[in-house]
Every structure is written in structure tokens, then in C-alpha cells.
Tab-separated table of N, CA and C in Angstrom:
chain	number	residue	atom	x	y	z
O	1	MET	N	82.560	119.297	91.984
O	1	MET	CA	83.648	118.675	91.852
O	1	MET	C	84.548	120.091	91.195
O	2	TRP	N	84.777	120.992	90.590
O	2	TRP	CA	85.851	121.496	90.228
O	2	TRP	C	85.305	123.328	90.130
O	3	PRO	N	84.129	123.387	91.154
O	3	PRO	CA	83.349	124.345	91.278
O	3	PRO	C	84.110	125.326	90.433
O	4	GLU	N	85.271	125.519	90.160
O	4	GLU	CA	86.014	127.443	89.630
O	4	GLU	C	86.110	126.814	88.521
O	5	LYS	N	86.209	126.143	87.770
O	5	LYS	CA	86.875	125.253	86.936
O	5	LYS	C	85.271	125.359	85.624
O	6	ASP	N	85.335	126.057	84.065
O	6	ASP	CA	84.515	125.570	83.388
O	6	ASP	C	83.982	123.644	82.855
O	7	LEU	N	82.696	124.203	82.261
O	7	LEU	CA	82.577	122.869	82.664
O	7	LEU	C	83.224	121.299	81.780
O	8	ASP	N	83.508	122.708	80.630
O	8	ASP	CA	84.687	121.183	79.623
O	8	ASP	C	86.265	120.169	80.041
O	9	TYR	N	86.011	121.776	80.982
O	9	TYR	CA	87.159	120.819	82.590
O	9	TYR	C	86.860	119.403	82.300
O	10	VAL	N	86.094	118.662	83.417
O	10	VAL	CA	85.768	117.430	83.843
O	10	VAL	C	84.911	116.899	82.771
O	11	LYS	N	84.732	117.079	81.199
O	11	LYS	CA	84.672	116.383	80.281
O	11	LYS	C	85.849	114.953	80.121
O	12	LEU	N	85.523	114.384	79.300
O	12	LEU	CA	86.262	112.686	79.214
O	12	LEU	C	86.282	112.867	77.842
O	13	LYS	N	86.994	112.490	76.885
O	13	LYS	CA	86.050	111.833	75.388
O	13	LYS	C	85.837	110.172	75.892
O	14	ASP	N	86.042	109.518	76.892
O	14	ASP	CA	85.203	108.857	77.202
O	14	ASP	C	83.724	108.619	77.959
O	15	ASP	N	82.973	110.431	77.866
O	15	ASP	CA	82.246	110.100	78.718
O	15	ASP	C	80.573	109.464	78.109
O	16	ASP	N	80.444	109.373	77.158
O	16	ASP	CA	79.891	108.540	75.911
O	16	ASP	C	79.222	106.577	76.539
O	17	GLU	N	80.936	106.223	76.760
O	17	GLU	CA	80.974	105.169	77.446
O	17	GLU	C	80.716	104.387	79.069
O	18	GLY	N	80.209	105.402	80.118
O	18	GLY	CA	79.854	105.023	80.853
O	18	GLY	C	78.503	105.463	81.090
O	19	THR	N	78.910	105.162	82.502
O	19	THR	CA	77.341	104.647	83.057
O	19	THR	C	76.830	106.022	83.545
O	20	HIS	N	76.516	107.152	83.644
O	20	HIS	CA	76.575	108.072	84.589
O	20	HIS	C	74.901	107.919	85.916
O	21	PHE	N	75.024	108.227	86.865
O	21	PHE	CA	74.376	107.875	88.171
O	21	PHE	C	74.219	109.142	88.771
O	22	GLY	N	72.414	109.984	89.149
O	22	GLY	CA	72.444	110.574	89.773
O	22	GLY	C	71.871	110.771	90.955
O	23	LEU	N	72.219	111.339	92.362
O	23	LEU	CA	70.783	111.215	93.482
O	23	LEU	C	69.708	112.896	93.206
O	24	PHE	N	69.199	113.024	93.849
O	24	PHE	CA	67.996	114.200	93.760
O	24	PHE	C	66.956	114.099	94.356
O	25	GLU	N	67.070	115.298	95.241
O	25	GLU	CA	66.403	115.025	95.859
O	25	GLU	C	65.363	116.782	95.816
O	26	GLY	N	63.963	116.478	95.271
O	26	GLY	CA	63.210	116.352	94.538
O	26	GLY	C	63.504	116.849	93.111
O	27	GLU	N	63.761	118.323	93.081
O	27	GLU	CA	64.055	118.392	91.662
O	27	GLU	C	65.759	118.177	91.215
O	28	GLN	N	66.401	119.237	92.444
O	28	GLN	CA	67.260	119.259	92.294
O	28	GLN	C	68.519	117.906	92.158
O	29	LEU	N	69.566	117.361	91.420
O	29	LEU	CA	70.997	117.467	91.360
O	29	LEU	C	71.724	117.068	92.327
O	30	ILE	N	71.301	116.692	93.760
O	30	ILE	CA	72.864	117.120	94.638
O	30	ILE	C	74.254	116.136	94.054
O	31	ALA	N	74.502	115.166	93.568
O	31	ALA	CA	75.093	113.801	93.791
O	31	ALA	C	75.341	113.718	92.424
O	32	VAL	N	76.678	113.007	91.588
O	32	VAL	CA	77.196	112.400	90.895
O	32	VAL	C	77.838	111.580	90.909
O	33	VAL	N	77.815	110.599	90.053
O	33	VAL	CA	79.026	109.763	89.625
O	33	VAL	C	79.653	108.912	88.633
O	34	SER	N	80.245	108.387	87.848
O	34	SER	CA	80.705	108.098	86.362
O	34	SER	C	81.018	106.417	87.341
O	35	LEU	N	81.166	105.974	86.351
O	35	LEU	CA	81.459	104.252	86.121
O	35	LEU	C	81.541	103.714	85.028
O	36	PHE	N	82.379	103.200	84.943
O	36	PHE	CA	83.312	102.810	83.073
O	36	PHE	C	83.713	101.793	83.472
O	37	VAL	N	82.848	100.530	83.574
O	37	VAL	CA	82.769	99.529	83.551
O	37	VAL	C	84.313	98.746	82.131
O	38	ASN	N	84.957	97.631	82.059
O	38	ASN	CA	85.908	97.497	81.045
O	38	ASN	C	85.990	96.219	81.355
O	39	GLY	N	84.556	95.004	81.755
O	39	GLY	CA	85.345	93.329	81.605
O	39	GLY	C	84.046	93.313	83.178
O	40	GLU	N	85.935	92.367	83.937
O	40	GLU	CA	85.582	92.342	84.762
O	40	GLU	C	86.469	93.523	85.834
O	41	GLU	N	86.606	94.087	85.361
O	41	GLU	CA	87.254	96.087	85.676
O	41	GLU	C	87.066	97.251	85.534
O	42	ALA	N	86.354	97.663	86.572
O	42	ALA	CA	85.358	99.219	86.162
O	42	ALA	C	86.123	100.503	87.181
O	43	GLN	N	86.248	101.577	86.724
O	43	GLN	CA	86.070	102.417	87.360
O	43	GLN	C	85.302	103.382	87.762
O	44	PHE	N	85.876	104.537	88.762
O	44	PHE	CA	83.853	105.288	88.844
O	44	PHE	C	85.111	106.136	88.924
O	45	ARG	N	84.813	107.417	88.003
O	45	ARG	CA	84.800	108.748	88.226
O	45	ARG	C	84.134	110.216	88.600
O	46	LYS	N	84.671	111.674	87.966
O	46	LYS	CA	83.492	112.482	88.925
O	46	LYS	C	82.440	111.990	89.953
O	47	PHE	N	83.001	111.669	90.979
O	47	PHE	CA	81.874	111.591	92.031
O	47	PHE	C	82.630	112.451	92.857
O	48	ALA	N	80.581	112.947	93.298
O	48	ALA	CA	80.693	114.287	93.111
O	48	ALA	C	79.350	114.803	94.289
O	49	THR	N	78.998	115.399	95.680
O	49	THR	CA	77.965	116.128	96.742
O	49	THR	C	77.783	117.548	96.067
O	50	LEU	N	76.613	118.176	96.058
O	50	LEU	CA	76.563	119.779	96.277
O	50	LEU	C	77.008	120.274	97.271
O	51	ILE	N	78.632	120.970	97.841
O	51	ILE	CA	78.698	121.741	99.029
O	51	ILE	C	78.077	121.743	99.857
O	52	SER	N	77.518	122.403	99.723
O	52	SER	CA	75.656	122.447	100.430
O	52	SER	C	75.092	121.709	101.022
O	53	HIS	N	75.635	120.161	100.256
O	53	HIS	CA	74.577	118.275	100.665
O	53	HIS	C	75.533	117.608	101.368
O	54	GLN	N	76.677	118.562	101.789
O	54	GLN	CA	77.283	116.981	102.072
O	54	GLN	C	77.485	116.405	103.691
O	55	ASN	N	78.134	115.600	103.759
O	55	ASN	CA	78.266	115.271	105.014
O	55	ASN	C	77.010	114.915	105.588
O	56	ARG	N	75.953	114.724	104.660
O	56	ARG	CA	74.457	114.338	104.636
O	56	ARG	C	73.778	112.914	104.699
O	57	GLY	N	75.196	112.174	104.273
O	57	GLY	CA	75.081	110.376	103.827
O	57	GLY	C	74.340	110.323	102.023
O	58	TYR	N	74.509	111.612	101.547
O	58	TYR	CA	73.886	111.632	100.415
O	58	TYR	C	74.638	111.330	99.314
O	59	GLY	N	76.399	111.039	98.999
O	59	GLY	CA	77.151	110.798	98.159
O	59	GLY	C	77.339	109.169	99.304
O	60	SER	N	77.616	108.885	100.301
O	60	SER	CA	77.510	108.124	100.741
O	60	SER	C	76.013	106.721	100.343
O	61	ARG	N	75.481	107.617	99.785
O	61	ARG	CA	73.802	106.021	99.146
O	61	ARG	C	74.033	106.091	98.045
O	62	LEU	N	74.201	107.290	96.798
O	62	LEU	CA	74.773	106.901	95.859
O	62	LEU	C	76.012	106.363	95.689
O	63	LEU	N	76.618	106.398	96.519
O	63	LEU	CA	78.232	105.271	95.564
O	63	LEU	C	78.045	103.921	96.354
O	64	SER	N	77.481	104.300	97.007
O	64	SER	CA	76.793	102.213	97.948
O	64	SER	C	75.655	101.459	96.573
O	65	TYR	N	75.008	102.393	96.314
O	65	TYR	CA	74.423	101.549	94.966
O	65	TYR	C	74.690	101.175	93.983
O	66	MET	N	75.405	102.760	93.443
O	66	MET	CA	77.052	102.804	91.980
O	66	MET	C	77.691	100.979	92.592
O	67	LEU	N	78.024	100.916	94.161
O	67	LEU	CA	78.903	100.010	93.811
O	67	LEU	C	77.879	98.483	93.601
O	68	GLY	N	76.841	98.494	93.947
O	68	GLY	CA	76.161	97.383	93.974
O	68	GLY	C	76.350	97.439	92.291
O	69	GLU	N	75.828	98.147	91.929
O	69	GLU	CA	75.526	98.011	90.291
O	69	GLU	C	76.080	97.550	89.925
O	70	ALA	N	77.670	98.044	89.933
O	70	ALA	CA	78.855	97.719	89.611
O	70	ALA	C	79.070	96.073	89.991
O	71	GLU	N	78.686	95.732	90.978
O	71	GLU	CA	78.756	94.007	90.882
O	71	GLU	C	77.646	93.421	90.918
O	72	ARG	N	76.749	93.823	90.312
O	72	ARG	CA	75.955	93.128	89.244
O	72	ARG	C	76.046	93.120	88.376
O	73	ALA	N	77.206	93.833	87.522
O	73	ALA	CA	76.928	93.870	86.190
O	73	ALA	C	78.953	93.044	86.561
O	74	GLY	N	79.230	92.636	87.669
O	74	GLY	CA	80.071	91.699	87.396
O	74	GLY	C	82.062	92.132	87.093
O	75	VAL	N	81.758	92.971	87.740
O	75	VAL	CA	82.817	93.360	88.035
O	75	VAL	C	83.446	92.680	89.225
O	76	LYS	N	84.916	92.378	89.028
O	76	LYS	CA	85.487	92.216	90.473
O	76	LYS	C	86.953	93.091	90.913
O	77	ARG	N	86.993	93.953	89.967
O	77	ARG	CA	87.630	95.146	90.777
O	77	ARG	C	87.382	96.151	90.433
O	78	ILE	N	87.162	97.579	92.090
O	78	ILE	CA	86.739	99.020	90.977
O	78	ILE	C	87.902	99.669	91.717
O	79	TYR	N	88.354	100.397	90.416
O	79	TYR	CA	89.037	101.434	91.436
O	79	TYR	C	88.303	103.181	91.453
O	80	CYS	N	89.374	104.131	92.199
O	80	CYS	CA	89.487	104.882	92.320
O	80	CYS	C	90.649	105.952	91.771
O	81	ASN	N	90.653	107.582	92.322
O	81	ASN	CA	91.601	108.393	91.612
O	81	ASN	C	90.746	108.805	93.247
O	82	ALA	N	91.678	108.854	94.705
O	82	ALA	CA	90.872	109.308	95.293
O	82	ALA	C	91.195	110.911	95.827
O	83	ARG	N	91.273	111.412	96.098
O	83	ARG	CA	91.282	112.835	96.530
O	83	ARG	C	92.420	112.552	98.026
O	84	SER	N	93.154	112.723	98.105
O	84	SER	CA	94.810	112.478	99.046
O	84	SER	C	93.676	112.106	100.731
O	85	GLY	N	92.850	113.597	100.917
O	85	GLY	CA	92.841	114.382	101.794
O	85	GLY	C	90.465	113.083	102.370
O	86	LYS	N	90.728	112.834	101.475
O	86	LYS	CA	89.265	110.945	101.816
O	86	LYS	C	89.497	110.154	100.855
O	87	VAL	N	90.282	109.371	101.582
O	87	VAL	CA	90.784	107.993	102.084
O	87	VAL	C	90.440	107.426	103.208
O	88	SER	N	89.960	107.840	104.100
O	88	SER	CA	89.023	107.642	105.121
O	88	SER	C	87.540	107.628	104.908
O	89	PHE	N	87.174	108.456	103.647
O	89	PHE	CA	86.001	107.426	103.366
O	89	PHE	C	85.783	106.416	102.501
O	90	TYR	N	87.002	106.699	101.524
O	90	TYR	CA	86.789	105.033	100.576
O	90	TYR	C	87.418	103.749	101.509
O	91	GLU	N	87.801	103.970	102.790
O	91	GLU	CA	87.965	103.227	103.302
O	91	GLU	C	86.006	102.339	103.672
O	92	LYS	N	85.766	102.927	104.502
O	92	LYS	CA	84.029	103.608	104.799
O	92	LYS	C	83.301	101.805	104.395
O	93	PHE	N	84.210	101.605	102.625
O	93	PHE	CA	83.719	100.931	102.036
O	93	PHE	C	84.298	99.954	100.935
O	94	GLY	N	85.325	100.135	101.751
O	94	GLY	CA	86.725	98.322	101.546
O	94	GLY	C	86.960	99.242	100.502
O	95	PHE	N	87.727	99.697	100.405
O	95	PHE	CA	88.709	100.139	99.807
O	95	PHE	C	89.896	100.394	100.340
O	96	THR	N	91.234	99.959	99.804
O	96	THR	CA	92.541	99.477	99.776
O	96	THR	C	93.424	100.612	99.224
O	97	VAL	N	93.739	101.275	100.045
O	97	VAL	CA	94.902	102.445	99.643
O	97	VAL	C	96.298	101.714	98.210
O	98	THR	N	96.603	102.214	97.392
O	98	THR	CA	97.977	101.122	95.685
O	98	THR	C	98.737	102.496	96.037
O	99	GLU	N	99.825	101.910	95.542
O	99	GLU	CA	101.086	102.149	96.041
O	99	GLU	C	101.476	103.708	94.991
O	100	HIS	N	100.177	103.382	93.679
O	100	HIS	CA	100.139	104.680	92.631
O	100	HIS	C	99.623	106.072	93.598
O	101	THR	N	100.225	107.628	92.806
O	101	THR	CA	99.447	108.817	93.087
O	101	THR	C	100.411	109.396	92.232
O	102	PHE	N	98.812	110.811	92.491
O	102	PHE	CA	99.330	111.728	90.979
O	102	PHE	C	98.921	112.680	91.746
O	103	THR	N	99.477	113.842	91.065
O	103	THR	CA	98.878	115.600	91.252
O	103	THR	C	98.329	115.976	89.780
O	104	LYS	N	96.897	116.066	89.886
O	104	LYS	CA	95.454	116.929	88.833
O	104	LYS	C	95.391	118.127	89.335
O	105	GLY	N	95.259	119.516	88.644
O	105	GLY	CA	95.163	120.943	88.844
O	105	GLY	C	95.577	121.413	90.645
O	106	GLY	N	96.528	121.004	90.916
O	106	GLY	CA	96.730	121.416	92.867
O	106	GLY	C	96.206	120.358	93.630
O	107	LYS	N	95.972	119.297	93.080
O	107	LYS	CA	95.087	118.465	94.247
O	107	LYS	C	96.292	116.878	93.873
O	108	ASP	N	96.333	116.672	94.780
O	108	ASP	CA	97.085	114.843	95.220
O	108	ASP	C	96.037	113.549	95.297
O	109	TYR	N	96.531	112.918	94.114
O	109	TYR	CA	95.478	111.798	94.332
O	109	TYR	C	95.858	110.331	95.066
O	110	ILE	N	95.507	109.626	95.265
O	110	ILE	CA	95.969	108.219	95.565
O	110	ILE	C	94.773	107.102	94.947
O	111	VAL	N	95.077	106.061	94.221
O	111	VAL	CA	94.353	105.188	93.664
O	111	VAL	C	94.078	103.891	94.871
O	112	MET	N	92.351	104.629	94.535
O	112	MET	CA	92.343	102.760	96.207
O	112	MET	C	91.117	102.171	94.730
O	113	GLU	N	91.189	100.891	95.570
O	113	GLU	CA	90.435	99.745	95.155
O	113	GLU	C	89.621	98.638	95.261
O	114	ARG	N	89.224	98.236	95.504
O	114	ARG	CA	88.142	97.203	96.150
O	114	ARG	C	87.983	96.144	95.145
O	115	PHE	N	87.891	94.828	96.102
O	115	PHE	CA	87.726	93.878	95.091
O	115	PHE	C	86.134	93.204	95.571
O	116	PHE	N	85.565	92.356	94.580
O	116	PHE	CA	84.422	91.976	94.887
O	116	PHE	C	84.445	89.968	94.434
O	117	GLY	N	83.647	89.694	95.387
O	117	GLY	CA	83.501	88.708	96.179
O	117	GLY	C	85.385	88.124	96.274
O	118	ALA	N	84.106	86.523	95.681
O	118	ALA	CA	85.955	85.403	97.028
O	118	ALA	C	87.563	85.262	95.542
O	119	SER	N	88.387	86.207	96.631
O	119	SER	CA	89.325	85.518	95.726
O	119	SER	C	90.160	85.097	95.513
């Protein structure tokens, strides 16, 4: 996700409160995502796939699995901070763009959300 940064750059104070998912190919960890549930709302963060394994469907498989777990946990709304260039990827999974945007580490982000179940 941030290969040019130290590992501490991606650590968050509430990491121990999340559920962390990984997708392996053999013994190699190739994709990760962390889910943070707060009642009926959740955020996923730290979604990344090794550059050498991108565009092969691994991230899509992991995201689909994590979304299923979130829904089974009773989450009604899930959101993420999507890099601006990845909006179309998240739209394939039912996410929509919100009006919230920001910049971090020189990268532009858009908050995207998805609702589960009947509205």
C-alpha cells in the first residue's frame, strides 16, 4: 500500500480493534484488508495487494469475502477512503461516492459507501 514508507506509517492506534483478513497464494501473503465494525457501521482500511499480483482478481476475491463477513456481522453501512483513481473498482462492488474528499501522503481520496439490506 505504501511500499516507500516504513511499516509504522500504516499502523493505527486502534489496529487491535479490527478484524484483519489476508489472502495467501501458498505461503505468500498477497492481499490484505482490515475491517473495523462499530455497531451497524463499519469501515475497511489498509486494503492492498502486492503489485506483482494486481489485476488478477485477488483483491476482488478478498474484498467480496470481507463484505460478506461485514454483512453477516450485522453491518448496515460500510465505507472506505478510496484513492481517487480506484473509484470505478469500488463501484463494481456497489459502493457510491460521497461528497467527502481529502489528501493524505500526496494522494487524493474520496470516501465511498455501501449499504446492506433494505433501506
